[in-house]
Coordinates of C-alpha atoms in Angstrom, one line a residue:
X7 CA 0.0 0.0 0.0
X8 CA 1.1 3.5 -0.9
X9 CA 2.1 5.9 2.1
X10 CA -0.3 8.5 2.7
X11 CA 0.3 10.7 5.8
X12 CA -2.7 12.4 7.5
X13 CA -3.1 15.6 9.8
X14 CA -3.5 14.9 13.6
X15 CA -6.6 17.5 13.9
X16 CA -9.0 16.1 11.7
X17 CA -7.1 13.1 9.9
X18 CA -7.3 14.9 6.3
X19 CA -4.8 12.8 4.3
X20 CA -2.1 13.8 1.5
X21 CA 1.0 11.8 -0.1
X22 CA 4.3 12.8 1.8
X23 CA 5.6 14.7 -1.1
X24 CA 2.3 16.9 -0.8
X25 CA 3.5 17.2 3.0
X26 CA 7.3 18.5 2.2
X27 CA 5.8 21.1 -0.1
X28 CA 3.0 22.5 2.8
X29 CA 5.0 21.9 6.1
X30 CA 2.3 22.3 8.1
X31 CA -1.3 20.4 7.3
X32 CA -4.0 23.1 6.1
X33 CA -5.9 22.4 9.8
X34 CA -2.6 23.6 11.3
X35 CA -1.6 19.7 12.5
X36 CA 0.9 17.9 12.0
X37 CA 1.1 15.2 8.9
X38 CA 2.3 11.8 10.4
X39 CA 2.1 8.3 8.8
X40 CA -0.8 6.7 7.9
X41 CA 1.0 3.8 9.5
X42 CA 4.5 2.5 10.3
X43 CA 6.3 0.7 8.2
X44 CA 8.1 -2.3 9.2
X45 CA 12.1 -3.5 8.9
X46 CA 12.9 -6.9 9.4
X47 CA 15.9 -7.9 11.8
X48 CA 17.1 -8.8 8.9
X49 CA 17.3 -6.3 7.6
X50 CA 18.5 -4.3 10.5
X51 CA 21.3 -6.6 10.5
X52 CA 22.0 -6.1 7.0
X53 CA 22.7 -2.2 7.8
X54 CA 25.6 -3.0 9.3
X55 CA 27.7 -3.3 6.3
X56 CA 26.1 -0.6 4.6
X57 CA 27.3 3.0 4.3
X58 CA 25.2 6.0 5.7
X59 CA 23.6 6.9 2.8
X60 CA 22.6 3.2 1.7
X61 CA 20.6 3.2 5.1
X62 CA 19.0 6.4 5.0
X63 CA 17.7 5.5 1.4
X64 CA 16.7 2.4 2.9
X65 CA 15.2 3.7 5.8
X66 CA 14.0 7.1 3.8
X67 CA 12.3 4.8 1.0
X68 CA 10.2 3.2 3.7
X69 CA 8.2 6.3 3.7
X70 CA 8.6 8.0 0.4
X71 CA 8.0 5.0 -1.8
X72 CA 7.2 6.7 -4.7
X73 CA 10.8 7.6 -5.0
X74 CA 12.6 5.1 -7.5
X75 CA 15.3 3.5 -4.9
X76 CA 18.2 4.6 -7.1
X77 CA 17.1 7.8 -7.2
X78 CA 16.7 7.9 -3.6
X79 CA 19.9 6.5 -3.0
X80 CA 21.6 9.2 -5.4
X81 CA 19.7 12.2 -3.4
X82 CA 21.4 10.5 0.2
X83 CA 24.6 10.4 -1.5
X84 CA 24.8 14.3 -2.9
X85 CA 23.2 14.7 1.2
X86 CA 25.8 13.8 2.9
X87 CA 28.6 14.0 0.6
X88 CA 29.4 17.4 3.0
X89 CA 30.0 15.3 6.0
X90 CA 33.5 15.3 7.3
X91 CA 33.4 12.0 9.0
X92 CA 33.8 8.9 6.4
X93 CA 30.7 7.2 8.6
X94 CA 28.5 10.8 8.6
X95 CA 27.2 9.3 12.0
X96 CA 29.5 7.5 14.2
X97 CA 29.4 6.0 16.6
X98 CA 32.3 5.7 19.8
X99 CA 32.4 4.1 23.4
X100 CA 32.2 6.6 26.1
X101 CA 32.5 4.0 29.0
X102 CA 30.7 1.0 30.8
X103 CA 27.9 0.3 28.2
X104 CA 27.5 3.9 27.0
X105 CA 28.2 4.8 23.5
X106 CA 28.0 8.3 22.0
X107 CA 26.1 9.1 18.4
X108 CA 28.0 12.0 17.3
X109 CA 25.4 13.7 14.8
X110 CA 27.5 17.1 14.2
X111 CA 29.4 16.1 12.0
X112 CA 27.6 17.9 8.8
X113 CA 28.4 21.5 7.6
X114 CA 27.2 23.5 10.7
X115 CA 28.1 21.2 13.3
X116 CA 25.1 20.4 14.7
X117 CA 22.4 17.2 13.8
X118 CA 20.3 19.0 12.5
X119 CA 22.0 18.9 9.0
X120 CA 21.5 15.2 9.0
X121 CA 18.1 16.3 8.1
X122 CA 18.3 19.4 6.8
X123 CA 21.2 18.1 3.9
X124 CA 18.7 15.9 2.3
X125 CA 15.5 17.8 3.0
X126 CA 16.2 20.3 -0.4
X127 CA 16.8 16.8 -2.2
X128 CA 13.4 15.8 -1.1
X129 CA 11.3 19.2 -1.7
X130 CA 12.7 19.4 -5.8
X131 CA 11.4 15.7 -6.1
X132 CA 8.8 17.2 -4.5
X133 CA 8.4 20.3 -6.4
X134 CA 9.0 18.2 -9.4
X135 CA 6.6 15.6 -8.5
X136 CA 3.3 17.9 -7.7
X137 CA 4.3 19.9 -10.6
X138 CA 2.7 23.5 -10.3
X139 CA 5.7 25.6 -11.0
X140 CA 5.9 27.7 -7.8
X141 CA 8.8 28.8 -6.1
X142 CA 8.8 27.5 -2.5
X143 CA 9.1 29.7 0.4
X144 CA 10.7 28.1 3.3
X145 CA 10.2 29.4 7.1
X146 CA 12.5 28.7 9.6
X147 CA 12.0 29.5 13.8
X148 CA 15.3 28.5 15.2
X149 CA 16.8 28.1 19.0
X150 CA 20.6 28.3 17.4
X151 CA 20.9 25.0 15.2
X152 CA 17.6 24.1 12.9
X153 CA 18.4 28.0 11.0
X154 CA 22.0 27.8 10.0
X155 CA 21.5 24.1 8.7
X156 CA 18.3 25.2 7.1
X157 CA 20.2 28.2 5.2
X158 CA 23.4 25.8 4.3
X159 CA 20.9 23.3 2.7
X160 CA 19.0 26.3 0.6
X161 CA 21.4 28.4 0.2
X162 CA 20.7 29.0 -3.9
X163 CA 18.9 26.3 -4.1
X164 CA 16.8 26.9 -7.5
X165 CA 13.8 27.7 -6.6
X166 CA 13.6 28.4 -3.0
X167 CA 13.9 31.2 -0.9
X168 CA 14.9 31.4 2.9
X169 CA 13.4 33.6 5.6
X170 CA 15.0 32.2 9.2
X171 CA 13.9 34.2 12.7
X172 CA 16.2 33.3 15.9
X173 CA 16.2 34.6 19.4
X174 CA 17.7 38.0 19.6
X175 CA 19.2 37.5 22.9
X176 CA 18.8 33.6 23.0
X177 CA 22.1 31.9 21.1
X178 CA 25.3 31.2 21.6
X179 CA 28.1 33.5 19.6
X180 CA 28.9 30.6 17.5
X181 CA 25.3 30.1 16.4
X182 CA 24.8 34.2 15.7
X183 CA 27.5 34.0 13.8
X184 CA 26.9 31.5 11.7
X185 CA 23.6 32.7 10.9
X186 CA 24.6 36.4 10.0
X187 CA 27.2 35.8 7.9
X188 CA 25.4 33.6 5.3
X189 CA 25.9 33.8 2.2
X190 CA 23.1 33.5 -0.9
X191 CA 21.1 35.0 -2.8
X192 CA 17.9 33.2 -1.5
X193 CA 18.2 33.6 2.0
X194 CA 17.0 36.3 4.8
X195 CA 17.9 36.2 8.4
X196 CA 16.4 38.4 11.1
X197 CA 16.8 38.5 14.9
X198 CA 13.9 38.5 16.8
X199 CA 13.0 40.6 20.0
X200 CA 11.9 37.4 22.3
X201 CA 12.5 33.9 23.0
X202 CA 12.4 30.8 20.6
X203 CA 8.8 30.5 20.9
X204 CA 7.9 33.9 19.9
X205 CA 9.8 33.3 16.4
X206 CA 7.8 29.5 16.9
X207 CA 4.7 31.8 17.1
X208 CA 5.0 33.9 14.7
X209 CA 6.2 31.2 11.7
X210 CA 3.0 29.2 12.9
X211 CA 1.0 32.6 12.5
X212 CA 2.1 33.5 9.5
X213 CA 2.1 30.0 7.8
X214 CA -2.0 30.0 8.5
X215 CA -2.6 33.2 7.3
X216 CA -4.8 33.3 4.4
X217 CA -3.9 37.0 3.5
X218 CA -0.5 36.0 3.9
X219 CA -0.9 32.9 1.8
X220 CA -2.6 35.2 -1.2
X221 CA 0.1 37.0 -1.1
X222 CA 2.4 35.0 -1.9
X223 CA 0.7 33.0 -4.4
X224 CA 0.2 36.2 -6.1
X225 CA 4.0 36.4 -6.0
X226 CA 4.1 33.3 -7.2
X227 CA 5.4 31.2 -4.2
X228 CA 3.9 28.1 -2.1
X229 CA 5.2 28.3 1.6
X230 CA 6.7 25.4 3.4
X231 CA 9.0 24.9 6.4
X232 CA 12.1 23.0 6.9
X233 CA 11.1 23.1 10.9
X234 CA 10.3 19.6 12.6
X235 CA 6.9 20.4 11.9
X236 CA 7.8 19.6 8.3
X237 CA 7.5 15.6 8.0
X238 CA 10.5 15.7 5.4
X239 CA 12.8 16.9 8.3
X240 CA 11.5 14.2 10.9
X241 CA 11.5 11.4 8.6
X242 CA 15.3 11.9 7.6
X243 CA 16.3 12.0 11.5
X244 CA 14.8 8.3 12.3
X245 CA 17.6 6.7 10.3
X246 CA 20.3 7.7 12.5
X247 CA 18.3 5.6 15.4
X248 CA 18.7 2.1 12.8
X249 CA 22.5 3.5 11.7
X250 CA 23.7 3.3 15.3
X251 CA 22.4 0.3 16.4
X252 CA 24.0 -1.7 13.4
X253 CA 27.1 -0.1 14.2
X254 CA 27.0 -1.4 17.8
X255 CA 26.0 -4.7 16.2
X256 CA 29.1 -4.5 13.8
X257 CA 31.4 -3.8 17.0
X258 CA 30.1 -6.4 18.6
X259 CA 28.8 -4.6 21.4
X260 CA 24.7 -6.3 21.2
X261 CA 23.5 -9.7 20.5
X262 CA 20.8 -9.6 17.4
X263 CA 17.3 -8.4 18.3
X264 CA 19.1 -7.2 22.0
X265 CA 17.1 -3.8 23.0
X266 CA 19.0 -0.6 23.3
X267 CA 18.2 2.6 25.2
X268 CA 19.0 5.7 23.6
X269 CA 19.2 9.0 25.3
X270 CA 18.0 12.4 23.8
X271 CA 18.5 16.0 25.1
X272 CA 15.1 17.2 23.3
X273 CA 13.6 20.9 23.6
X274 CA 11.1 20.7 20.5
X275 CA 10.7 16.6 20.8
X276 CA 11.6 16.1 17.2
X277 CA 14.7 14.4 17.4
X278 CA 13.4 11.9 20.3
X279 CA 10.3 11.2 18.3
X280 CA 12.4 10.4 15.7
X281 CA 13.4 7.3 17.9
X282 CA 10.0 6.3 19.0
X283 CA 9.1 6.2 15.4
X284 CA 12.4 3.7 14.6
X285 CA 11.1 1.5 17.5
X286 CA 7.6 1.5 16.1
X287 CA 8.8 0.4 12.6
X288 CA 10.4 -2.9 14.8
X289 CA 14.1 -1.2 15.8
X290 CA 14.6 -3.4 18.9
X291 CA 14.5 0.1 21.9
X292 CA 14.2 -0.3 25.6
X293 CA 13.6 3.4 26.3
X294 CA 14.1 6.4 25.5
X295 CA 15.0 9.2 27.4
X296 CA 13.9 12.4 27.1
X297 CA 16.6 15.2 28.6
X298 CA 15.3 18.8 29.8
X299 CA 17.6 21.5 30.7
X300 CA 16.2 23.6 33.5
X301 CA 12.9 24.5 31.0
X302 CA 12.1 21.1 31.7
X303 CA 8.2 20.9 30.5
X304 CA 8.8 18.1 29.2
X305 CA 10.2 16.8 32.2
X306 CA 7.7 18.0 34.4
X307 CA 5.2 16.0 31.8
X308 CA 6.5 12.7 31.6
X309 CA 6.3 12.8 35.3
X310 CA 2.6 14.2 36.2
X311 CA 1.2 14.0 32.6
X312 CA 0.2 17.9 32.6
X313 CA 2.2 19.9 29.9
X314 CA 2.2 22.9 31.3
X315 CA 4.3 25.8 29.2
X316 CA 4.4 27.9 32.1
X317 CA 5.3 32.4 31.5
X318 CA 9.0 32.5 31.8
X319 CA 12.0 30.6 29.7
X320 CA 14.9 30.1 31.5
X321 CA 18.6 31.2 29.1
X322 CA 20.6 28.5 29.8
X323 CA 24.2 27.5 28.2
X324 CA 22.5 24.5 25.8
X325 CA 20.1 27.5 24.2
X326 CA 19.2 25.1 21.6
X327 CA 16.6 23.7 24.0
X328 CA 15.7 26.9 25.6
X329 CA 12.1 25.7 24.4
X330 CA 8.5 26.0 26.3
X331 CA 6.3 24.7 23.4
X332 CA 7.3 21.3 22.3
X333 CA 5.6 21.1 18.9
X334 CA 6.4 17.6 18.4
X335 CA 5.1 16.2 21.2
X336 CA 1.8 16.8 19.3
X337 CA 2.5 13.5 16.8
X338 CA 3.4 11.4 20.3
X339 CA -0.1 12.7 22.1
X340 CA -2.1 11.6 18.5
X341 CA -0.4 8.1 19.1
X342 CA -1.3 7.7 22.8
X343 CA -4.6 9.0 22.1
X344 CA -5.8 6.3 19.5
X345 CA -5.8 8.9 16.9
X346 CA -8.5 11.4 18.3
X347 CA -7.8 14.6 16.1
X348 CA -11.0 15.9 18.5
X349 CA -9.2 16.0 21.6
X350 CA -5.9 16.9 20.0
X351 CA -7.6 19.9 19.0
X352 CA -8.7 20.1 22.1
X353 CA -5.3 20.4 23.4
X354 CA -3.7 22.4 21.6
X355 CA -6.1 25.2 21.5
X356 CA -5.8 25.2 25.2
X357 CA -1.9 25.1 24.8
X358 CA -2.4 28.2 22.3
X359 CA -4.1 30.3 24.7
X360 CA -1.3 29.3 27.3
X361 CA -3.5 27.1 29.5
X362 CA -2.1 23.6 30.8
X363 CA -3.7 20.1 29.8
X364 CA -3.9 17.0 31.5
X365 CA -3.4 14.0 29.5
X366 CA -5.2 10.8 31.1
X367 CA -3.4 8.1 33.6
X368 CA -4.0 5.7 31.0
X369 CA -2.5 7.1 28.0
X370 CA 0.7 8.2 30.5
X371 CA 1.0 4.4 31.5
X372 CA 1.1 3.3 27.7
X373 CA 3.7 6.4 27.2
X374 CA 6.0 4.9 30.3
X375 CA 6.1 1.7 28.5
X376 CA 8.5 3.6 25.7
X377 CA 9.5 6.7 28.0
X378 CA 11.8 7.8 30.6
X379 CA 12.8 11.6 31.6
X380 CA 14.6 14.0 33.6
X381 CA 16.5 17.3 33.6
X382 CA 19.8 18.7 34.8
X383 CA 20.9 22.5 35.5
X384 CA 23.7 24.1 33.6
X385 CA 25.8 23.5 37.1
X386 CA 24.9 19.9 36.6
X387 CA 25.5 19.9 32.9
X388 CA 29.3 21.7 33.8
X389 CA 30.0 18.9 36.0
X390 CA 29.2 16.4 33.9
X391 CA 31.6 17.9 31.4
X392 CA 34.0 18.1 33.2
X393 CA 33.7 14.7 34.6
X394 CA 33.3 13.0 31.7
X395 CA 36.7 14.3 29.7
X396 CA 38.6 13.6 33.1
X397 CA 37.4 10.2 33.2
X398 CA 37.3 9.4 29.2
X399 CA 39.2 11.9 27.1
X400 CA 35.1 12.4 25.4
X401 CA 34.1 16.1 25.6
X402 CA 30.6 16.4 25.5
X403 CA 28.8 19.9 24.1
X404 CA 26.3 21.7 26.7
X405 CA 23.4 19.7 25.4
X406 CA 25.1 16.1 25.4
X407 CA 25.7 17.3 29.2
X408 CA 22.4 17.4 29.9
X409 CA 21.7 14.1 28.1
X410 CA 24.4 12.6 29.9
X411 CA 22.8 13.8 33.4
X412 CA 19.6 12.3 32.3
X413 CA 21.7 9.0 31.5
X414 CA 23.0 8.5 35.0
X415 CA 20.0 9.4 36.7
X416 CA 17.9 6.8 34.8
X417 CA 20.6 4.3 33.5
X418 CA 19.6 0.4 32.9
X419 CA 21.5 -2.6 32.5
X420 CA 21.2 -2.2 29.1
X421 CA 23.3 -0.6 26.4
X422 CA 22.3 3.1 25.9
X423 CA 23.0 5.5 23.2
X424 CA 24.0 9.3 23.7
X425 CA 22.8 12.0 21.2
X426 CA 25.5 14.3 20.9
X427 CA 23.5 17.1 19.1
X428 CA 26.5 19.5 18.5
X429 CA 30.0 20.2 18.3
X430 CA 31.3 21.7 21.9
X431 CA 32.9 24.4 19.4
X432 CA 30.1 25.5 18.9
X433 CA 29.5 26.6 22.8
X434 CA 33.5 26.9 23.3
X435 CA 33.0 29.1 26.0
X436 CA 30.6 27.7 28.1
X437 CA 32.6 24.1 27.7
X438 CA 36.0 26.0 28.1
X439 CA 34.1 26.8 32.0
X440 CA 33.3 23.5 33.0
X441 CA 36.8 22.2 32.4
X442 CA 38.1 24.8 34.5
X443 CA 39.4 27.8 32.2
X444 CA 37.0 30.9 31.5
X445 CA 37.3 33.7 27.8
X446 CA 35.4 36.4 27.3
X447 CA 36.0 36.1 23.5
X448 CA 34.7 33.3 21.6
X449 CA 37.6 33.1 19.2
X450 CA 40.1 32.7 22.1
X451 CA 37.6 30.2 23.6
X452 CA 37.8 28.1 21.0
X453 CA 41.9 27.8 20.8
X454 CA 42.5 27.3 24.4
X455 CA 39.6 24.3 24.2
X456 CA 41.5 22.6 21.5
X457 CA 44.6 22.9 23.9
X458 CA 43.1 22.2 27.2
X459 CA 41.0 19.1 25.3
X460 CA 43.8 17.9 22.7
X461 CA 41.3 18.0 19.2
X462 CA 41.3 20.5 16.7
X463 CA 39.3 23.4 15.9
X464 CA 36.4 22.7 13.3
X465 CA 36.9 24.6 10.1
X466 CA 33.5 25.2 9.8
X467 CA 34.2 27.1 13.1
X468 CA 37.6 29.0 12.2
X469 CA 36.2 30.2 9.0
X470 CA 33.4 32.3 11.4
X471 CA 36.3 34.6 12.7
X472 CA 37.1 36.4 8.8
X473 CA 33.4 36.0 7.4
X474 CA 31.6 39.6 7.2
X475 CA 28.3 40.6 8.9
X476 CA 25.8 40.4 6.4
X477 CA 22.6 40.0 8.1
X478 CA 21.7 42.5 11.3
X479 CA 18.2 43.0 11.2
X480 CA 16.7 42.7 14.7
X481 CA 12.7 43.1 14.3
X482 CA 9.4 42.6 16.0
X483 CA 7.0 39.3 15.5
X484 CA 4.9 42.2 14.2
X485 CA 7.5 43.0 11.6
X486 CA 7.5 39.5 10.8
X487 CA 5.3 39.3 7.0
X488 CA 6.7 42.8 5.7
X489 CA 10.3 41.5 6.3
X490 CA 9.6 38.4 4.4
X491 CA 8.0 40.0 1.7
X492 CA 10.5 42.6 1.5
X493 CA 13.1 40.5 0.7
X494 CA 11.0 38.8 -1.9
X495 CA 9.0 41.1 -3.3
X496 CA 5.5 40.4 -2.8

């Protein structure tokens, strides 16, 4: 049967190319799979001798099986071609039975280009596919990572154009600078007065505004977002959940069919999802475990099954999950619910208005079953950093610190995986602290880690320090459609 994907608010169906081209579902859900496709052991086991791109294709194809597989497999290839580690995604022992998936190894250092490399590939198919000859406008709210890796992988891509909004006061020097110094034709960047889920806000506001929407058509673009919202940047992510359990099968760390936890420092819940959607298409996962820094709603959910936002979002050194609305979790609720688009709608119009909901013991129990979670501090995340280089050589970035918290608060007899979501380059000066040294400058944070730690400075990082300013807008969500439009003239 041919994959369809449907909306979680009122199940309205579409093919998943249909879905990378919108972003969002015309009810303002989110498109998930009409069901989960399975993978045999077998072929799990058969990963293990395949490169990266074979079993994202593989695992990619599952989904978007319109796509002829050598085509498919050629789109992964060009993906990831970028990556400056020959396995794109590997995966090292930290210690015990703890192994880190290091996921930053793409052009801006962070995992979201795992997605966000092959997600152009997908939308021309796409484009192609559907075939009404619009340009596509992409969106993109960002808490540091998802907007660099979205411009890299659009950057002059033909027929796209790029509009990205990040916190103006809510990254790290590394991620501003990565962002404001893009290059392209296609692409706008603007800072944002407010927190991550004011830019959130004001993409989701925009994206269901029919005025909006003319406009642009009039213009003669169709909007889309390369967000987690986007089904075409989920899918992508769940492969990397099959890749590292081969590889622990090839090292001869796991029996075959043995479960594995994995553990997943989450703000928007895409990446973790990603992993609960691997384990419902038969990847053999004991839990998974969800890691809050101190805006810990998700936390807080797991444990009482009330998501509460709550007014104020904490700046913490892993801004990346400086997050209080955890758009994601939205495909997880339509799961546990039984696929009730009524009472999804339900909830989320409560969470719109910024009033908490209460999901019922039942459905919590069936989420424990898969689910684990807890939160650390940034004191706890610095200690952790430092611990874990003293004891292991590994250096762990500010959100693997929190994941790693999470890991020995929780940890099983079982093998566990650790998403490492970023370089530590990338928050040099906040790792530089926990091992003992303080900079003011992030340049000179950067040097003395690659002294004090023995590794080398990414070039992707040392190529920041000569690139020029060429994007210092700082606006208001207000200022939001007249920006965009600006740029592109409609």
């Amino acid at each position: 049967m041919a994959m369809r994907l449907i909306s979680t608010r009122t199940g309205v169906e579409t093919t998943p190319e249909q879905a990378v081209l919108c972003g969002l579902a015309p009810d303002g859900g989110l498109f998930v799979p009409a069901y989960f496709p399975q993978v045999s052991m077998d072929e799990i086991e058969s990963y293990s001798e395949m490169p990266y791109a074979q079993v994202s294709a593989a695992v990619l194809g599952r989904f978007f099986d319109a796509i002829p597989n050598e085509q498919l497999l050629g789109m992964c290839e060009r993906a990831y071609a970028s990556f400056t580690d020959a396995h794109v995604v590997p995966v090292r022992h930290v210690k015990d039975r703890l192994y880190a998936m290091e996921l930053y190894h793409g052009p801006t250092l962070a995992f979201k280009d795992v997605a966000l490399q092959i997600l152009p590939e997908l939308m021309a198919y796409s484009a192609q596919a559907c075939g009404d000859g619009k340009k596509i406008l992409i969106l993109v709210a960002t808490s540091g990572d998802t907007g660099k890796a979205a411009l890299e992988g659009f950057c002059d891509k033909p027929g796209t154009a790029i509009a990205v909004f990040y916190p103006d006061d809510g990254v790290s020097p590394a991620q501003r600078l990565q962002m404001a110094t893009q290059k392209g034709e296609n692409v706008a960047v603007f800072a944002l007065e407010g927190d991550f889920d004011a830019c959130q806000r004001g993409v989701k506001t925009l994206m269901s505004d029919a005025a909006f929407l003319e406009r642009l058509d009039k213009a003669g673009y169709a909007l889309s977002s390369a967000n987690s919202i986007n089904f075409g940047r989920l899918a992508p992510q769940v492969a990397y959940y099959f890749y590292a359990y081969a590889q622990l099968r090839k090292m001869g760390q796991i029996q075959a069919g043995e479960a594995i936890d994995f553990v997943v420092p989450t703000g928007n819940f895409g990446n973790i999802l990603a992993g609960w959607y691997a384990k419902q298409m038969g990847l053999p996962v004991g839990k998974l475990v969800c890691a809050s820094n101190e805006n810990n709603v998700l936390s807080r959910f797991f444990a009482s099954g009330t998501y509460a936002a709550g007014e104020v979002l904490h700046k913490t050194t892993s801004p990346s999950m400086d997050i209080l609305i955890s758009s994601n979790l939205e495909r997880l609720l339509f799961e546990l619910t039984g696929r009730d688009g009524a009472l999804i709608r339900q909830w989320m119009q409560a969470q719109k208005i910024g009033q908490p909901f209460t999901v019922p013991e039942e459905m919590m129990r069936r989420a424990a079953e898969d689910f684990e979670a807890d939160w650390a501090s940034d004191e706890q995340g610095a200690q952790a950093i430092r611990q874990v280089f003293e004891q292991t050589g590994f250096v762990l970035d500010t959100h693997a610190a929190v994941g790693y918290c999470a890991y020995e608060a929780t940890r099983s007899e079982r093998a566990t995986v650790l998403a490492c979501t970023a370089s530590p380059y990338k928050f040099a000066q906040d790792v530089l602290a926990a091992l003992g040294q303080k900079s003011e400058d992030a340049r000179d944070a950067s040097n003395r880690l690659a002294q004090a730690t023995h590794t080398q400075v990414p070039q992707a990082i040392t190529e920041l320090w000569q690139a020029r300013i060429l994007h210092e807008d700082c606006i208001t969500q207000g200022q939001m459609e007249e920006a965009v439009c600006g740029r592109i003239h409609a």
